[in-house]
Amino acid sequence: MNYIVSFCLLCVMSACSPDNGNTGARPPGDGGETPDPTPTEKVLKDAAFPVGAAIEPRYLDNEAYVNLLKREMNSISPENAMKMDAISRGRKQYDFSGADKIVDFALDNDMRVHGHALLWYYITPQWIKDFQGDKDDWIEIMEEYITDVVTHFKGKVTSWDVVNEAVDDDGNIRSNDIWYQNIGEEYIALAFEAAHKADPDAILFYNDYGMVWSKTRRDKICEMVVNLKKEGVPVHGIGLQMHINTDTPKENMTTSLAAAAACGVYVHVSELDVATNPSNSPTATYTRERAEKQKASYKAMFEAFGTIAQDKRYGITFWGVADNHSWLSLRPDWPLPFDRNLKKKEAYYGITETFGE
Ligand code: G3I
């Protein structure tokens, strides 16, 4: 399923709000920033593992947003600023400005940085689409890009999504991936080896979606990672994106997390959001029922993550902070723990309730 395409088609059909915001009623209790927590009140980074969010450089110009990140998070992932289409301006030509802004903020505030993503078929710059060469030429430009980017962030970025979404819904290596088309499946191993050579201390992840609802995807991804490890390829973790919804069974969460941990690697819930409008209704509004179901889903996810061994828990990263920043906000949906005013939602308390005393 190419969920981005299907989602965009939905937006065209449902005449999505042009304000990139939610078209439904604002979450109950909306209005104003969240007051600072009392000394005894838990915050998200009180979890027994790192908790982070995907952010955009421009959000760091908002003081309330920055204060929330400092209060709640100890890990940061650039949502888009480290992607090839954001960084690469041509061969050996880079614009790291957006990514550097995020990295500098994170390091200034003792937050871990998780790099996303070195290779992803979906965002290939035009100069690469136009590139002509044989297999060795393609390997050269791939390794060159990875080496330059990882070297730029060496010592600053703790971990990387080296390859994102290489597996399709049938459990095959995605044929619409330009690197696969020009190098073959070995591009995956070569990518990890290039990243490791550039920064031997970096923790390297394979990142993908759908392990939570597809046994086919789950089995293929685990088989691929285990085989890569057996071949001595430096794959250290699996990122399960976890773009879930309020209908996702907790059993699916525990099963997919356990499968990833059984591969003998770190497990990162790398892009967590819980859609509250799973039927994609264009007329959905944010109701108390949706709020309570989302609270239960977030609580289930954090409880499920707590069932894997402590030494495998790389952390949980939300794919955004506030609902109106979400990639899902083009339709009526409220997928994140904070509302558009940065106020904590019921979902937030579902998470902190799992932290115990
Ligand atoms: O920065 C440009 C801006 O200059 C331009 O004016 C504007 C309109 O064309 O586009 C802006 O770039 C957009 C970018 O987000 C930053 O806002 C791209 O068009 C848009 O396609 C891009 O969407 C991102 C998408 O990945 C594709 O990169 C979403 O924000 C982001 O949430 C989404 O995240 C992905 C993960 O990386 C991988 N897993 C799935 C997840 C959801 O699709």
mmCIF file of C-alpha atoms and ligand atoms in Angstrom:
data_model
loop_
_atom_site.group_PDB
_atom_site.id
_atom_site.type_symbol
_atom_site.label_atom_id
_atom_site.label_comp_id
_atom_site.label_asym_id
_atom_site.label_seq_id
_atom_site.Cartn_x
_atom_site.Cartn_y
_atom_site.Cartn_z
ATOM 1 C CA MET A 1 0.000 0.000 0.000
ATOM 2 C CA ASN A 2 1.468 3.366 -0.918
ATOM 3 C CA TYR A 3 -0.226 5.166 1.905
ATOM 4 C CA ILE A 4 1.076 8.578 0.909
ATOM 5 C CA VAL A 5 -0.516 8.355 -2.538
ATOM 6 C CA SER A 6 -3.763 6.915 -1.181
ATOM 7 C CA PHE A 7 -3.825 9.546 1.516
ATOM 8 C CA CYS A 8 -3.276 12.370 -0.975
ATOM 9 C CA LEU A 9 -6.039 10.981 -3.190
ATOM 10 C CA LEU A 10 -8.308 11.009 -0.163
ATOM 11 C CA CYS A 11 -7.496 14.637 0.415
ATOM 12 C CA VAL A 12 -8.439 15.580 -3.111
ATOM 13 C CA MET A 13 -11.711 13.717 -2.714
ATOM 14 C CA SER A 14 -12.565 15.183 0.646
ATOM 15 C CA ALA A 15 -11.499 18.734 -0.205
ATOM 16 C CA CYS A 16 -9.087 18.836 2.717
ATOM 17 C CA SER A 17 -8.873 21.960 4.780
ATOM 18 C CA PRO A 18 -6.453 24.363 3.124
ATOM 19 C CA ASP A 19 -5.133 25.490 6.475
ATOM 20 C CA ASN A 20 -3.348 22.223 7.020
ATOM 21 C CA GLY A 21 -5.225 22.116 10.281
ATOM 22 C CA ASN A 22 -7.995 19.972 11.638
ATOM 23 C CA THR A 23 -11.404 20.747 10.238
ATOM 24 C CA GLY A 24 -13.246 19.275 13.215
ATOM 25 C CA ALA A 25 -14.022 20.682 16.628
ATOM 26 C CA ARG A 26 -10.946 21.451 18.678
ATOM 27 C CA PRO A 27 -10.073 18.870 21.326
ATOM 28 C CA PRO A 28 -12.119 19.317 24.517
ATOM 29 C CA GLY A 29 -10.315 21.528 27.010
ATOM 30 C CA ASP A 30 -8.507 23.244 24.181
ATOM 31 C CA GLY A 31 -6.991 26.670 24.592
ATOM 32 C CA GLY A 32 -3.665 28.022 25.828
ATOM 33 C CA GLU A 33 -0.369 26.334 26.548
ATOM 34 C CA THR A 34 0.070 23.526 28.992
ATOM 35 C CA PRO A 35 1.180 24.947 32.344
ATOM 36 C CA ASP A 36 4.543 23.639 33.557
ATOM 37 C CA PRO A 37 4.135 20.312 35.340
ATOM 38 C CA THR A 38 4.116 20.258 39.131
ATOM 39 C CA PRO A 39 7.330 18.694 40.584
ATOM 40 C CA THR A 40 5.567 15.343 41.087
ATOM 41 C CA GLU A 41 3.837 15.313 37.692
ATOM 42 C CA LYS A 42 5.408 12.905 35.203
ATOM 43 C CA VAL A 43 6.689 14.085 31.834
ATOM 44 C CA LEU A 44 7.180 11.940 28.748
ATOM 45 C CA LYS A 45 10.953 11.652 29.138
ATOM 46 C CA ASP A 46 10.399 10.020 32.550
ATOM 47 C CA ALA A 47 9.832 6.825 30.543
ATOM 48 C CA ALA A 48 12.273 3.938 31.074
ATOM 49 C CA PHE A 49 13.613 4.572 27.558
ATOM 50 C CA PRO A 50 14.227 7.592 25.301
ATOM 51 C CA VAL A 51 11.136 9.445 24.112
ATOM 52 C CA GLY A 52 11.351 11.801 21.179
ATOM 53 C CA ALA A 53 9.594 13.606 18.380
ATOM 54 C CA ALA A 54 10.047 14.330 14.706
ATOM 55 C CA ILE A 55 10.408 18.064 14.179
ATOM 56 C CA GLU A 56 10.898 20.672 11.475
ATOM 57 C CA PRO A 57 13.518 23.452 11.732
ATOM 58 C CA ARG A 58 10.901 26.214 11.538
ATOM 59 C CA TYR A 59 9.130 24.923 14.644
ATOM 60 C CA LEU A 60 12.208 25.872 16.696
ATOM 61 C CA ASP A 61 11.337 29.552 16.222
ATOM 62 C CA ASN A 62 8.322 29.052 18.523
ATOM 63 C CA GLU A 63 9.210 29.501 22.209
ATOM 64 C CA ALA A 64 6.267 27.483 23.523
ATOM 65 C CA TYR A 65 7.143 24.623 21.193
ATOM 66 C CA VAL A 66 10.810 24.712 22.260
ATOM 67 C CA ASN A 67 9.817 24.744 25.929
ATOM 68 C CA LEU A 68 7.628 21.687 25.342
ATOM 69 C CA LEU A 69 10.468 19.788 23.665
ATOM 70 C CA LYS A 70 12.865 20.640 26.504
ATOM 71 C CA ARG A 71 10.283 19.585 29.103
ATOM 72 C CA GLU A 72 9.088 16.386 27.495
ATOM 73 C CA MET A 73 11.649 14.914 25.067
ATOM 74 C CA ASN A 74 15.216 13.534 25.197
ATOM 75 C CA SER A 75 15.464 12.432 21.568
ATOM 76 C CA ILE A 76 14.897 14.257 18.284
ATOM 77 C CA SER A 77 14.384 13.056 14.702
ATOM 78 C CA PRO A 78 14.291 15.490 11.769
ATOM 79 C CA GLU A 79 10.949 14.817 10.057
ATOM 80 C CA ASN A 80 12.219 15.947 6.647
ATOM 81 C CA ALA A 81 15.376 18.043 7.020
ATOM 82 C CA MET A 82 17.823 15.135 6.697
ATOM 83 C CA LYS A 83 16.159 13.504 3.723
ATOM 84 C CA MET A 84 17.956 13.368 0.386
ATOM 85 C CA ASP A 85 15.491 15.788 -1.223
ATOM 86 C CA ALA A 86 16.167 18.313 1.558
ATOM 87 C CA ILE A 87 19.949 17.971 1.633
ATOM 88 C CA SER A 88 21.127 17.060 -1.871
ATOM 89 C CA ARG A 89 21.360 19.865 -4.444
ATOM 90 C CA GLY A 90 23.405 17.856 -6.930
ATOM 91 C CA ARG A 91 26.394 15.520 -6.860
ATOM 92 C CA LYS A 92 28.636 16.544 -3.934
ATOM 93 C CA GLN A 93 26.411 19.623 -3.419
ATOM 94 C CA TYR A 94 24.653 19.799 -0.049
ATOM 95 C CA ASP A 95 22.455 22.142 1.975
ATOM 96 C CA PHE A 96 22.659 21.022 5.600
ATOM 97 C CA SER A 97 21.195 24.234 7.036
ATOM 98 C CA GLY A 98 17.826 22.855 8.143
ATOM 99 C CA ALA A 99 19.306 19.669 9.536
ATOM 100 C CA ASP A 100 22.094 21.559 11.313
ATOM 101 C CA LYS A 101 19.516 23.803 13.023
ATOM 102 C CA ILE A 102 17.779 20.748 14.464
ATOM 103 C CA VAL A 103 21.012 18.988 15.430
ATOM 104 C CA ASP A 104 22.437 22.090 17.125
ATOM 105 C CA PHE A 105 19.203 22.564 19.120
ATOM 106 C CA ALA A 106 19.159 18.924 20.189
ATOM 107 C CA LEU A 107 22.807 18.839 21.271
ATOM 108 C CA ASP A 108 22.475 22.190 23.065
ATOM 109 C CA ASN A 109 19.655 20.597 25.076
ATOM 110 C CA ASP A 110 21.237 17.177 25.725
ATOM 111 C CA MET A 111 18.865 15.412 23.367
ATOM 112 C CA ARG A 112 19.822 12.393 21.280
ATOM 113 C CA VAL A 113 19.588 12.821 17.509
ATOM 114 C CA HIS A 114 18.248 10.048 15.300
ATOM 115 C CA GLY A 115 18.966 10.672 11.622
ATOM 116 C CA HIS A 116 16.150 10.041 9.144
ATOM 117 C CA ALA A 117 16.784 8.782 6.451
ATOM 118 C CA LEU A 118 19.818 8.172 4.277
ATOM 119 C CA LEU A 119 18.034 6.213 1.541
ATOM 120 C CA TRP A 120 14.288 6.254 0.819
ATOM 121 C CA TYR A 121 12.908 5.469 -2.620
ATOM 122 C CA TYR A 122 10.091 7.998 -2.185
ATOM 123 C CA ILE A 123 12.189 11.151 -2.126
ATOM 124 C CA THR A 124 14.830 10.873 -4.869
ATOM 125 C CA PRO A 125 16.260 14.187 -6.144
ATOM 126 C CA GLN A 126 15.939 14.863 -9.885
ATOM 127 C CA TRP A 127 19.700 14.732 -10.477
ATOM 128 C CA ILE A 128 19.709 11.140 -9.288
ATOM 129 C CA LYS A 129 16.650 10.259 -11.359
ATOM 130 C CA ASP A 130 18.552 11.700 -14.357
ATOM 131 C CA PHE A 131 21.857 9.976 -13.503
ATOM 132 C CA GLN A 132 23.242 7.661 -16.164
ATOM 133 C CA GLY A 133 25.797 4.982 -15.365
ATOM 134 C CA ASP A 134 26.505 1.324 -14.832
ATOM 135 C CA LYS A 135 26.095 -0.577 -11.580
ATOM 136 C CA ASP A 136 29.510 0.495 -10.268
ATOM 137 C CA ASP A 137 28.700 4.139 -11.053
ATOM 138 C CA TRP A 138 25.443 3.872 -9.087
ATOM 139 C CA ILE A 139 27.232 2.250 -6.167
ATOM 140 C CA GLU A 140 29.777 5.066 -6.270
ATOM 141 C CA ILE A 141 27.193 7.876 -6.043
ATOM 142 C CA MET A 142 25.233 6.043 -3.347
ATOM 143 C CA GLU A 143 28.290 5.415 -1.183
ATOM 144 C CA GLU A 144 29.548 8.952 -1.837
ATOM 145 C CA TYR A 145 26.245 10.486 -0.667
ATOM 146 C CA ILE A 146 26.053 8.325 2.467
ATOM 147 C CA THR A 147 29.698 8.962 3.313
ATOM 148 C CA ASP A 148 29.398 12.726 2.919
ATOM 149 C CA VAL A 149 26.178 13.017 4.949
ATOM 150 C CA VAL A 150 27.206 10.674 7.776
ATOM 151 C CA THR A 151 30.635 12.327 7.945
ATOM 152 C CA HIS A 152 29.016 15.775 8.202
ATOM 153 C CA PHE A 153 27.057 14.650 11.269
ATOM 154 C CA LYS A 154 29.716 12.341 12.760
ATOM 155 C CA GLY A 155 29.781 12.549 16.543
ATOM 156 C CA LYS A 156 26.477 14.470 16.550
ATOM 157 C CA VAL A 157 23.913 12.015 15.167
ATOM 158 C CA THR A 158 23.732 8.952 17.426
ATOM 159 C CA SER A 159 21.791 6.693 15.044
ATOM 160 C CA TRP A 160 20.480 6.545 11.486
ATOM 161 C CA ASP A 161 17.636 5.123 9.481
ATOM 162 C CA VAL A 162 20.077 3.950 6.815
ATOM 163 C CA VAL A 163 17.446 2.405 4.556
ATOM 164 C CA ASN A 164 13.759 3.290 4.827
ATOM 165 C CA GLU A 165 10.907 1.196 3.378
ATOM 166 C CA ALA A 166 12.830 -1.171 1.074
ATOM 167 C CA VAL A 167 10.197 -3.927 1.437
ATOM 168 C CA ASP A 168 6.825 -3.910 -0.322
ATOM 169 C CA ASP A 169 3.503 -5.275 0.931
ATOM 170 C CA ASP A 170 4.109 -8.616 -0.808
ATOM 171 C CA GLY A 171 7.313 -9.130 1.168
ATOM 172 C CA ASN A 172 9.582 -8.408 -1.785
ATOM 173 C CA ILE A 173 12.330 -5.840 -2.110
ATOM 174 C CA ARG A 174 10.504 -2.825 -3.536
ATOM 175 C CA SER A 175 10.981 -2.765 -7.322
ATOM 176 C CA ASN A 176 10.218 0.964 -7.589
ATOM 177 C CA ASP A 177 13.373 1.804 -5.645
ATOM 178 C CA ILE A 178 15.968 3.466 -7.873
ATOM 179 C CA TRP A 179 18.857 1.994 -5.908
ATOM 180 C CA TYR A 180 17.427 -1.534 -6.254
ATOM 181 C CA GLN A 181 16.788 -0.966 -9.960
ATOM 182 C CA ASN A 182 20.396 0.065 -10.638
ATOM 183 C CA ILE A 183 22.383 -1.927 -8.057
ATOM 184 C CA GLY A 184 20.185 -4.838 -7.011
ATOM 185 C CA GLU A 185 19.311 -6.011 -3.486
ATOM 186 C CA GLU A 186 22.938 -5.676 -2.413
ATOM 187 C CA TYR A 187 22.432 -1.911 -2.261
ATOM 188 C CA ILE A 188 21.025 -2.420 1.230
ATOM 189 C CA ALA A 189 24.156 -4.089 2.619
ATOM 190 C CA LEU A 190 26.404 -1.619 0.805
ATOM 191 C CA ALA A 191 24.461 1.305 2.303
ATOM 192 C CA PHE A 192 24.900 0.019 5.849
ATOM 193 C CA GLU A 193 28.593 -0.676 5.261
ATOM 194 C CA ALA A 194 29.158 2.830 3.880
ATOM 195 C CA ALA A 195 27.391 4.412 6.869
ATOM 196 C CA HIS A 196 29.377 2.290 9.322
ATOM 197 C CA LYS A 197 32.677 3.143 7.614
ATOM 198 C CA ALA A 198 31.854 6.862 7.804
ATOM 199 C CA ASP A 199 30.902 6.698 11.498
ATOM 200 C CA PRO A 200 31.746 3.401 13.243
ATOM 201 C CA ASP A 201 30.059 4.624 16.418
ATOM 202 C CA ALA A 202 26.679 5.302 14.811
ATOM 203 C CA ILE A 203 23.832 2.884 15.554
ATOM 204 C CA LEU A 204 22.328 1.827 12.232
ATOM 205 C CA PHE A 205 18.662 0.970 11.657
ATOM 206 C CA TYR A 206 16.501 -0.512 8.979
ATOM 207 C CA ASN A 207 13.188 1.415 9.149
ATOM 208 C CA ASP A 208 9.804 0.426 7.758
ATOM 209 C CA TYR A 209 6.042 0.480 8.243
ATOM 210 C CA GLY A 210 3.435 -2.246 8.418
ATOM 211 C CA MET A 211 5.074 -4.821 10.692
ATOM 212 C CA VAL A 212 2.207 -4.119 13.093
ATOM 213 C CA TRP A 213 -0.481 -5.307 10.673
ATOM 214 C CA SER A 214 1.260 -7.557 8.153
ATOM 215 C CA LYS A 215 2.862 -10.902 8.993
ATOM 216 C CA THR A 216 4.264 -10.936 5.452
ATOM 217 C CA ARG A 217 6.064 -7.639 6.038
ATOM 218 C CA ARG A 218 7.109 -8.683 9.514
ATOM 219 C CA ASP A 219 8.563 -11.997 8.354
ATOM 220 C CA LYS A 220 10.399 -10.474 5.380
ATOM 221 C CA ILE A 221 11.912 -7.619 7.359
ATOM 222 C CA CYS A 222 13.066 -9.897 10.163
ATOM 223 C CA GLU A 223 14.471 -12.448 7.677
ATOM 224 C CA MET A 224 16.325 -9.695 5.811
ATOM 225 C CA VAL A 225 17.830 -8.157 8.962
ATOM 226 C CA VAL A 226 18.871 -11.520 10.424
ATOM 227 C CA ASN A 227 20.525 -12.516 7.136
ATOM 228 C CA LEU A 228 22.330 -9.186 6.894
ATOM 229 C CA LYS A 229 23.654 -9.650 10.432
ATOM 230 C CA LYS A 230 24.785 -13.197 9.590
ATOM 231 C CA GLU A 231 26.717 -11.765 6.622
ATOM 232 C CA GLY A 232 28.466 -9.372 8.991
ATOM 233 C CA VAL A 233 26.586 -6.297 7.751
ATOM 234 C CA PRO A 234 26.444 -3.624 10.532
ATOM 235 C CA VAL A 235 22.665 -3.531 11.069
ATOM 236 C CA HIS A 236 22.039 -2.692 14.699
ATOM 237 C CA GLY A 237 18.314 -2.052 14.867
ATOM 238 C CA ILE A 238 14.867 -2.186 13.353
ATOM 239 C CA GLY A 239 12.650 0.892 13.275
ATOM 240 C CA LEU A 240 8.957 0.061 13.352
ATOM 241 C CA GLN A 241 7.231 3.243 12.210
ATOM 242 C CA MET A 242 3.942 2.398 13.975
ATOM 243 C CA HIS A 243 1.605 4.704 12.074
ATOM 244 C CA ILE A 244 -1.321 3.063 13.841
ATOM 245 C CA ASN A 245 -4.906 4.011 14.659
ATOM 246 C CA THR A 246 -7.395 3.592 17.469
ATOM 247 C CA ASP A 247 -8.517 0.249 15.996
ATOM 248 C CA THR A 248 -5.006 -1.291 16.111
ATOM 249 C CA PRO A 249 -5.099 -4.266 18.511
ATOM 250 C CA LYS A 250 -2.556 -4.247 21.354
ATOM 251 C CA GLU A 251 -1.734 -7.842 20.415
ATOM 252 C CA ASN A 252 -0.439 -6.599 17.050
ATOM 253 C CA MET A 253 1.811 -4.126 18.854
ATOM 254 C CA THR A 254 3.325 -6.759 21.180
ATOM 255 C CA THR A 255 3.687 -9.327 18.388
ATOM 256 C CA SER A 256 5.520 -6.963 16.026
ATOM 257 C CA LEU A 257 7.780 -5.553 18.744
ATOM 258 C CA ALA A 258 8.641 -9.054 19.979
ATOM 259 C CA ALA A 259 9.419 -10.192 16.417
ATOM 260 C CA ALA A 260 11.808 -7.283 15.927
ATOM 261 C CA ALA A 261 13.509 -7.855 19.299
ATOM 262 C CA ALA A 262 13.900 -11.568 18.443
ATOM 263 C CA CYS A 263 16.175 -10.500 15.570
ATOM 264 C CA GLY A 264 18.727 -9.602 18.236
ATOM 265 C CA VAL A 265 18.751 -5.878 17.451
ATOM 266 C CA TYR A 266 17.603 -2.598 18.988
ATOM 267 C CA VAL A 267 13.898 -1.847 18.549
ATOM 268 C CA HIS A 268 12.831 1.733 17.806
ATOM 269 C CA VAL A 269 9.190 2.771 17.540
ATOM 270 C CA SER A 270 10.312 5.411 15.102
ATOM 271 C CA GLU A 271 7.245 7.305 13.837
ATOM 272 C CA LEU A 272 4.430 6.776 16.311
ATOM 273 C CA ASP A 273 1.096 8.401 15.756
ATOM 274 C CA VAL A 274 -2.415 7.104 16.520
ATOM 275 C CA ALA A 275 -4.974 8.184 13.955
ATOM 276 C CA THR A 276 -8.353 8.866 15.563
ATOM 277 C CA ASN A 277 -10.284 8.771 12.297
ATOM 278 C CA PRO A 278 -9.410 5.298 10.967
ATOM 279 C CA SER A 279 -12.326 5.305 8.563
ATOM 280 C CA ASN A 280 -10.933 8.476 6.985
ATOM 281 C CA SER A 281 -14.324 10.154 7.334
ATOM 282 C CA PRO A 282 -14.119 13.639 5.794
ATOM 283 C CA THR A 283 -16.702 14.893 8.281
ATOM 284 C CA ALA A 284 -15.148 13.471 11.461
ATOM 285 C CA THR A 285 -14.947 15.707 14.535
ATOM 286 C CA TYR A 286 -12.803 15.305 17.650
ATOM 287 C CA THR A 287 -15.073 13.753 20.264
ATOM 288 C CA ARG A 288 -14.611 12.544 23.800
ATOM 289 C CA GLU A 289 -14.957 8.990 22.476
ATOM 290 C CA ARG A 290 -12.085 9.518 20.020
ATOM 291 C CA ALA A 291 -10.000 11.056 22.807
ATOM 292 C CA GLU A 292 -10.563 8.115 25.138
ATOM 293 C CA LYS A 293 -9.869 5.526 22.419
ATOM 294 C CA GLN A 294 -6.648 7.299 21.510
ATOM 295 C CA LYS A 295 -5.614 7.404 25.184
ATOM 296 C CA ALA A 296 -6.089 3.633 25.369
ATOM 297 C CA SER A 297 -4.069 3.094 22.183
ATOM 298 C CA TYR A 298 -1.110 5.192 23.324
ATOM 299 C CA LYS A 299 -1.218 3.472 26.715
ATOM 300 C CA ALA A 300 -1.231 0.071 24.986
ATOM 301 C CA MET A 301 1.752 0.986 22.818
ATOM 302 C CA PHE A 302 3.906 2.118 25.741
ATOM 303 C CA GLU A 303 2.900 -0.966 27.746
ATOM 304 C CA ALA A 304 3.696 -3.182 24.745
ATOM 305 C CA PHE A 305 7.095 -1.531 24.324
ATOM 306 C CA GLY A 306 7.774 -2.250 27.979
ATOM 307 C CA THR A 307 7.384 -5.986 27.316
ATOM 308 C CA ILE A 308 10.592 -6.195 25.295
ATOM 309 C CA ALA A 309 13.959 -6.518 27.006
ATOM 310 C CA GLN A 310 15.305 -3.241 28.408
ATOM 311 C CA ASP A 311 18.538 -3.574 26.434
ATOM 312 C CA LYS A 312 16.574 -3.767 23.159
ATOM 313 C CA ARG A 313 14.410 -0.669 23.803
ATOM 314 C CA TYR A 314 15.928 2.057 21.652
ATOM 315 C CA GLY A 315 12.983 4.329 22.323
ATOM 316 C CA ILE A 316 9.676 5.706 21.097
ATOM 317 C CA THR A 317 9.563 8.681 18.727
ATOM 318 C CA PHE A 318 6.315 10.498 17.947
ATOM 319 C CA TRP A 319 5.899 11.545 14.336
ATOM 320 C CA GLY A 320 5.323 15.120 15.334
ATOM 321 C CA VAL A 321 4.278 16.929 18.505
ATOM 322 C CA ALA A 322 1.052 18.825 17.871
ATOM 323 C CA ASP A 323 -1.909 17.509 15.917
ATOM 324 C CA ASN A 324 -1.861 20.255 13.300
ATOM 325 C CA HIS A 325 1.816 19.492 12.497
ATOM 326 C CA SER A 326 1.045 15.878 11.625
ATOM 327 C CA TRP A 327 1.375 14.509 8.094
ATOM 328 C CA LEU A 328 -2.187 13.273 8.692
ATOM 329 C CA SER A 329 -3.554 16.737 9.420
ATOM 330 C CA LEU A 330 -4.687 17.282 5.837
ATOM 331 C CA ARG A 331 -7.735 15.236 6.794
ATOM 332 C CA PRO A 332 -9.846 15.474 9.962
ATOM 333 C CA ASP A 333 -7.572 13.694 12.415
ATOM 334 C CA TRP A 334 -5.898 14.311 15.785
ATOM 335 C CA PRO A 335 -3.059 11.711 15.905
ATOM 336 C CA LEU A 336 -0.572 13.122 18.444
ATOM 337 C CA PRO A 337 -0.349 13.580 22.250
ATOM 338 C CA PHE A 338 -0.592 17.401 22.064
ATOM 339 C CA ASP A 339 -3.278 19.518 20.433
ATOM 340 C CA ARG A 340 -2.726 22.413 18.056
ATOM 341 C CA ASN A 341 -2.239 24.725 21.072
ATOM 342 C CA LEU A 342 0.470 22.405 22.481
ATOM 343 C CA LYS A 343 -1.856 21.346 25.287
ATOM 344 C CA LYS A 344 -1.649 17.799 26.615
ATOM 345 C CA LYS A 345 -4.506 15.587 25.416
ATOM 346 C CA GLU A 346 -6.011 12.529 27.095
ATOM 347 C CA ALA A 347 -3.494 10.531 25.048
ATOM 348 C CA TYR A 348 -0.634 12.157 26.970
ATOM 349 C CA TYR A 349 -1.972 10.931 30.295
ATOM 350 C CA GLY A 350 -2.515 7.455 28.872
ATOM 351 C CA ILE A 351 1.251 7.401 28.278
ATOM 352 C CA THR A 352 2.371 8.778 31.653
ATOM 353 C CA GLU A 353 0.008 6.372 33.458
ATOM 354 C CA THR A 354 2.302 3.564 32.250
ATOM 355 C CA PHE A 355 5.344 5.030 34.006
ATOM 356 C CA GLY A 356 4.377 3.790 37.454
ATOM 357 C CA GLU A 357 5.489 5.543 40.640
HETATM 358 O O1 G3I B 1 9.834 22.032 2.011
HETATM 359 C C1 G3I B 1 8.928 22.105 0.888
HETATM 360 C C2 G3I B 1 8.461 23.527 0.708
HETATM 361 O O2 G3I B 1 9.568 24.349 0.347
HETATM 362 C C3 G3I B 1 7.394 23.563 -0.396
HETATM 363 O O3 G3I B 1 6.898 24.887 -0.512
HETATM 364 C C4 G3I B 1 6.249 22.619 -0.013
HETATM 365 C C5 G3I B 1 5.152 22.582 -1.035
HETATM 366 O O4 G3I B 1 5.627 21.910 -2.173
HETATM 367 O O5 G3I B 1 6.774 21.274 0.127
HETATM 368 C C6 G3I B 1 7.732 21.217 1.175
HETATM 369 O O6 G3I B 1 8.228 19.894 1.269
HETATM 370 C C7 G3I B 1 7.275 18.987 1.819
HETATM 371 C C8 G3I B 1 7.906 18.349 3.068
HETATM 372 O O7 G3I B 1 7.038 17.339 3.599
HETATM 373 C C9 G3I B 1 8.177 19.378 4.150
HETATM 374 O O8 G3I B 1 6.955 19.945 4.575
HETATM 375 C C10 G3I B 1 7.009 17.905 0.776
HETATM 376 O O9 G3I B 1 6.297 18.478 -0.298
HETATM 377 C C11 G3I B 1 6.165 16.802 1.401
HETATM 378 O O10 G3I B 1 6.026 15.719 0.483
HETATM 379 C C12 G3I B 1 6.859 16.272 2.652
HETATM 380 O O11 G3I B 1 6.012 15.285 3.230
HETATM 381 C C13 G3I B 1 6.682 14.466 4.205
HETATM 382 C C14 G3I B 1 6.705 13.021 3.676
HETATM 383 O O12 G3I B 1 7.295 12.158 4.664
HETATM 384 C C15 G3I B 1 7.535 12.899 2.404
HETATM 385 O O13 G3I B 1 8.888 13.249 2.690
HETATM 386 C C16 G3I B 1 5.895 14.533 5.523
HETATM 387 O O14 G3I B 1 5.990 15.844 6.075
HETATM 388 C C17 G3I B 1 6.479 13.534 6.498
HETATM 389 O O15 G3I B 1 5.693 13.472 7.695
HETATM 390 C C18 G3I B 1 6.506 12.133 5.875
HETATM 391 O O16 G3I B 1 7.128 11.278 6.783
HETATM 392 C C19 G3I B 1 7.261 9.905 6.328
HETATM 393 C C20 G3I B 1 8.593 9.378 6.827
HETATM 394 O O17 G3I B 1 9.649 10.192 6.351
HETATM 395 C C21 G3I B 1 8.773 7.923 6.401
HETATM 396 N N1 G3I B 1 7.650 7.107 6.899
HETATM 397 C C22 G3I B 1 6.327 7.599 6.478
HETATM 398 C C23 G3I B 1 6.132 9.043 6.941
HETATM 399 C C24 G3I B 1 4.746 9.544 6.575
HETATM 400 O O18 G3I B 1 4.610 9.617 5.198
#
